Amino acid sequence: MVREWLKNAGEEAEDDYALNFYTAMKETTKGQKYELPEYSKDNMVDLISTIVFTVTAYHELIGHVPDYTDFSNKAGLRIPRNGDMKAVDIQAFILMSLISSSTSLPAPQLMADFKNYIGVGGAPTWERDVWMKFQAEQKLQKEKVEKDAEKRAVEWKYFDPSRFECSVSV
């Protein structure tokens, strides 16, 4: 989807804003084990795809903090000074409850049509075609995950795109 989107975006995919974005992202990787390579169209596709995956699919996997913080005896960041290993301390529990409650708001589903947003209101009409093709690919992925789940002894529903929220503005 990213490659097709950038192809259809024409000059905007390589204008000053796009190049400055890539350069700024490249700067953040200096000194890390993996550093972004010099700009190319393919490298921009890889960067954007990585961002979309990280904050959508991977976020689905690690974004279940409320599942672990709803009771003080499940998990936490700190144990009490008295060494009671059966519960987290009250301050840590309250802080995690605040974080959980403020980040648990529902977001739109990734497989939504967004018919009032994508490809309307002055946006290019090609956006709708690209988005619907992406939705068709997501439906195939959903079916694959469901089919694979039938073979598993343990329930595994992650990476089913019908369960993903839009954690990034795609």
mmCIF file of C-alpha atoms in Angstrom:
data_model
loop_
_atom_site.group_PDB
_atom_site.id
_atom_site.type_symbol
_atom_site.label_atom_id
_atom_site.label_comp_id
_atom_site.label_asym_id
_atom_site.label_seq_id
_atom_site.Cartn_x
_atom_site.Cartn_y
_atom_site.Cartn_z
ATOM 1 C CA MET A 1 0.000 0.000 0.000
ATOM 2 C CA VAL A 2 2.775 2.447 0.889
ATOM 3 C CA ARG A 3 4.557 1.973 -2.432
ATOM 4 C CA GLU A 4 1.340 2.485 -4.377
ATOM 5 C CA TRP A 5 0.395 5.504 -2.272
ATOM 6 C CA LEU A 6 3.744 7.185 -2.862
ATOM 7 C CA LYS A 7 3.622 6.365 -6.562
ATOM 8 C CA ASN A 8 0.220 8.024 -6.885
ATOM 9 C CA ALA A 9 1.273 11.007 -4.761
ATOM 10 C CA GLY A 10 3.640 12.075 -7.538
ATOM 11 C CA GLU A 11 5.866 15.027 -6.681
ATOM 12 C CA GLU A 12 4.548 15.201 -3.122
ATOM 13 C CA ALA A 13 6.318 11.922 -2.361
ATOM 14 C CA GLU A 14 9.656 13.622 -3.022
ATOM 15 C CA ASP A 15 9.002 17.270 -2.178
ATOM 16 C CA ASP A 16 10.904 19.220 0.486
ATOM 17 C CA TYR A 17 8.535 18.055 3.233
ATOM 18 C CA ALA A 18 9.052 14.392 2.351
ATOM 19 C CA LEU A 19 12.815 14.733 2.041
ATOM 20 C CA ASN A 20 13.062 16.695 5.298
ATOM 21 C CA PHE A 21 10.995 14.003 7.024
ATOM 22 C CA TYR A 22 13.315 11.270 5.764
ATOM 23 C CA THR A 23 16.414 13.246 6.713
ATOM 24 C CA ALA A 24 15.087 13.893 10.222
ATOM 25 C CA MET A 25 14.265 10.209 10.684
ATOM 26 C CA LYS A 26 17.718 9.260 9.353
ATOM 27 C CA GLU A 27 19.322 11.540 11.940
ATOM 28 C CA THR A 28 17.554 9.701 14.770
ATOM 29 C CA THR A 29 19.216 6.434 13.745
ATOM 30 C CA LYS A 30 22.815 7.692 13.802
ATOM 31 C CA GLY A 31 24.909 5.594 16.134
ATOM 32 C CA GLN A 32 22.337 2.808 16.319
ATOM 33 C CA LYS A 33 23.008 -0.725 15.128
ATOM 34 C CA TYR A 34 20.773 -0.039 12.108
ATOM 35 C CA GLU A 35 21.076 3.356 10.475
ATOM 36 C CA LEU A 36 18.714 4.456 7.749
ATOM 37 C CA PRO A 37 20.481 4.475 4.386
ATOM 38 C CA GLU A 38 20.582 7.464 2.068
ATOM 39 C CA TYR A 39 17.227 8.522 0.639
ATOM 40 C CA SER A 40 15.712 6.572 -2.217
ATOM 41 C CA LYS A 41 12.095 5.847 -3.088
ATOM 42 C CA ASP A 42 12.501 2.264 -1.894
ATOM 43 C CA ASN A 43 14.082 3.398 1.375
ATOM 44 C CA MET A 44 11.187 5.827 1.953
ATOM 45 C CA VAL A 45 8.726 2.961 1.402
ATOM 46 C CA ASP A 46 10.657 0.829 3.903
ATOM 47 C CA LEU A 47 10.691 3.634 6.478
ATOM 48 C CA ILE A 48 6.981 4.408 6.227
ATOM 49 C CA SER A 49 6.077 0.707 6.192
ATOM 50 C CA THR A 50 8.145 0.173 9.338
ATOM 51 C CA ILE A 51 6.401 3.068 11.069
ATOM 52 C CA VAL A 52 2.949 1.824 10.093
ATOM 53 C CA PHE A 53 3.766 -1.715 11.254
ATOM 54 C CA THR A 54 5.389 -0.614 14.507
ATOM 55 C CA VAL A 55 2.559 1.608 15.651
ATOM 56 C CA THR A 56 -0.283 -0.536 14.318
ATOM 57 C CA ALA A 57 0.478 -4.270 14.196
ATOM 58 C CA TYR A 58 3.232 -4.371 16.803
ATOM 59 C CA HIS A 59 1.279 -1.971 18.997
ATOM 60 C CA GLU A 60 -1.566 -4.486 18.933
ATOM 61 C CA LEU A 61 0.762 -7.057 20.434
ATOM 62 C CA ILE A 62 2.331 -4.921 23.166
ATOM 63 C CA GLY A 63 -0.487 -2.445 23.677
ATOM 64 C CA HIS A 64 -2.421 -4.513 26.162
ATOM 65 C CA VAL A 65 -1.066 -2.804 29.261
ATOM 66 C CA PRO A 66 -4.542 -2.624 30.883
ATOM 67 C CA ASP A 67 -4.690 -6.420 30.790
ATOM 68 C CA TYR A 68 -1.760 -6.492 33.208
ATOM 69 C CA THR A 69 -2.520 -3.469 35.352
ATOM 70 C CA ASP A 70 -6.180 -3.833 36.252
ATOM 71 C CA PHE A 71 -5.374 -5.595 39.551
ATOM 72 C CA SER A 72 -2.488 -4.901 41.913
ATOM 73 C CA ASN A 73 -1.632 -8.594 42.140
ATOM 74 C CA LYS A 74 -1.043 -9.169 38.417
ATOM 75 C CA ALA A 75 1.955 -7.135 37.347
ATOM 76 C CA GLY A 76 3.575 -3.829 38.011
ATOM 77 C CA LEU A 77 6.665 -1.719 37.849
ATOM 78 C CA ARG A 78 7.683 -1.944 41.477
ATOM 79 C CA ILE A 79 7.140 -4.202 44.465
ATOM 80 C CA PRO A 80 6.570 -2.835 47.987
ATOM 81 C CA ARG A 81 9.565 -2.220 50.221
ATOM 82 C CA ASN A 82 8.336 -4.816 52.668
ATOM 83 C CA GLY A 83 9.131 -7.448 50.038
ATOM 84 C CA ASP A 84 5.553 -8.649 49.582
ATOM 85 C CA MET A 85 5.842 -10.354 46.200
ATOM 86 C CA LYS A 86 2.087 -10.809 45.882
ATOM 87 C CA ALA A 87 1.258 -7.224 44.925
ATOM 88 C CA VAL A 88 2.789 -4.045 43.560
ATOM 89 C CA ASP A 89 3.041 -0.986 45.777
ATOM 90 C CA ILE A 90 0.083 1.389 45.837
ATOM 91 C CA GLN A 91 1.889 4.320 44.192
ATOM 92 C CA ALA A 92 3.051 2.188 41.256
ATOM 93 C CA PHE A 93 -0.429 0.696 40.955
ATOM 94 C CA ILE A 94 -2.067 4.149 40.840
ATOM 95 C CA LEU A 95 0.453 5.453 38.296
ATOM 96 C CA MET A 96 -0.028 2.429 36.025
ATOM 97 C CA SER A 97 -3.802 2.762 36.405
ATOM 98 C CA LEU A 98 -3.554 6.376 35.233
ATOM 99 C CA ILE A 99 -1.408 5.408 32.262
ATOM 100 C CA SER A 100 -3.722 2.518 31.402
ATOM 101 C CA SER A 101 -6.875 4.575 31.630
ATOM 102 C CA SER A 102 -5.489 7.451 29.589
ATOM 103 C CA THR A 103 -4.136 5.252 26.788
ATOM 104 C CA SER A 104 -6.999 2.780 26.556
ATOM 105 C CA LEU A 105 -9.387 4.909 24.566
ATOM 106 C CA PRO A 106 -10.691 3.098 21.499
ATOM 107 C CA ALA A 107 -9.483 4.155 18.079
ATOM 108 C CA PRO A 108 -11.063 3.489 14.681
ATOM 109 C CA GLN A 109 -10.552 -0.015 13.336
ATOM 110 C CA LEU A 110 -7.872 -0.422 10.666
ATOM 111 C CA MET A 111 -10.256 -2.301 8.385
ATOM 112 C CA ALA A 112 -12.782 0.538 8.353
ATOM 113 C CA ASP A 113 -13.749 2.026 4.992
ATOM 114 C CA PHE A 114 -13.323 5.641 6.135
ATOM 115 C CA LYS A 115 -15.735 6.605 3.349
ATOM 116 C CA ASN A 116 -16.100 10.123 4.760
ATOM 117 C CA TYR A 117 -12.367 10.667 4.992
ATOM 118 C CA ILE A 118 -10.213 8.888 2.401
ATOM 119 C CA GLY A 119 -10.561 10.217 -1.131
ATOM 120 C CA VAL A 120 -13.130 12.918 -0.252
ATOM 121 C CA GLY A 121 -13.178 16.583 0.678
ATOM 122 C CA GLY A 122 -10.714 17.657 -1.958
ATOM 123 C CA ALA A 123 -8.363 14.704 -1.468
ATOM 124 C CA PRO A 124 -7.249 12.883 -4.621
ATOM 125 C CA THR A 125 -9.727 10.247 -5.807
ATOM 126 C CA TRP A 126 -6.936 7.672 -6.240
ATOM 127 C CA GLU A 127 -6.717 7.497 -2.433
ATOM 128 C CA ARG A 128 -9.989 5.574 -2.294
ATOM 129 C CA ASP A 129 -8.760 2.991 -4.839
ATOM 130 C CA VAL A 130 -5.485 2.450 -2.980
ATOM 131 C CA TRP A 131 -7.288 2.181 0.371
ATOM 132 C CA MET A 132 -9.868 -0.319 -0.887
ATOM 133 C CA LYS A 133 -7.141 -2.463 -2.447
ATOM 134 C CA PHE A 134 -5.366 -2.394 0.922
ATOM 135 C CA GLN A 135 -8.622 -3.411 2.619
ATOM 136 C CA ALA A 136 -8.971 -6.373 0.236
ATOM 137 C CA GLU A 137 -5.417 -7.452 1.121
ATOM 138 C CA GLN A 138 -6.233 -7.113 4.822
ATOM 139 C CA LYS A 139 -9.297 -9.314 4.370
ATOM 140 C CA LEU A 140 -7.074 -12.015 2.837
ATOM 141 C CA GLN A 141 -4.697 -11.707 5.792
ATOM 142 C CA LYS A 142 -7.613 -11.985 8.220
ATOM 143 C CA GLU A 143 -8.769 -15.186 6.500
ATOM 144 C CA LYS A 144 -5.224 -16.597 6.588
ATOM 145 C CA VAL A 145 -4.899 -15.903 10.321
ATOM 146 C CA GLU A 146 -8.296 -17.522 10.965
ATOM 147 C CA LYS A 147 -7.365 -20.581 8.904
ATOM 148 C CA ASP A 148 -4.012 -20.908 10.675
ATOM 149 C CA ALA A 149 -5.784 -20.586 14.036
ATOM 150 C CA GLU A 150 -7.778 -23.738 13.328
ATOM 151 C CA LYS A 151 -4.502 -25.714 13.345
ATOM 152 C CA ARG A 152 -3.184 -24.266 16.595
ATOM 153 C CA ALA A 153 -3.618 -25.891 19.973
ATOM 154 C CA VAL A 154 -3.359 -22.463 21.613
ATOM 155 C CA GLU A 155 -5.533 -19.488 20.739
ATOM 156 C CA TRP A 156 -3.563 -16.776 18.904
ATOM 157 C CA LYS A 157 -5.550 -13.876 17.511
ATOM 158 C CA TYR A 158 -2.778 -11.339 17.138
ATOM 159 C CA PHE A 159 -1.910 -10.162 13.630
ATOM 160 C CA ASP A 160 -5.494 -10.490 12.522
ATOM 161 C CA PRO A 161 -5.978 -7.053 10.944
ATOM 162 C CA SER A 162 -9.672 -7.053 11.801
ATOM 163 C CA ARG A 163 -8.560 -6.654 15.427
ATOM 164 C CA PHE A 164 -6.176 -3.733 14.774
ATOM 165 C CA GLU A 165 -6.970 -0.166 15.616
ATOM 166 C CA CYS A 166 -5.589 2.721 13.607
ATOM 167 C CA SER A 167 -2.691 3.634 15.817
ATOM 168 C CA VAL A 168 -1.185 5.682 13.035
ATOM 169 C CA SER A 169 -2.755 7.999 10.543
ATOM 170 C CA VAL A 170 -2.585 5.817 7.473
#
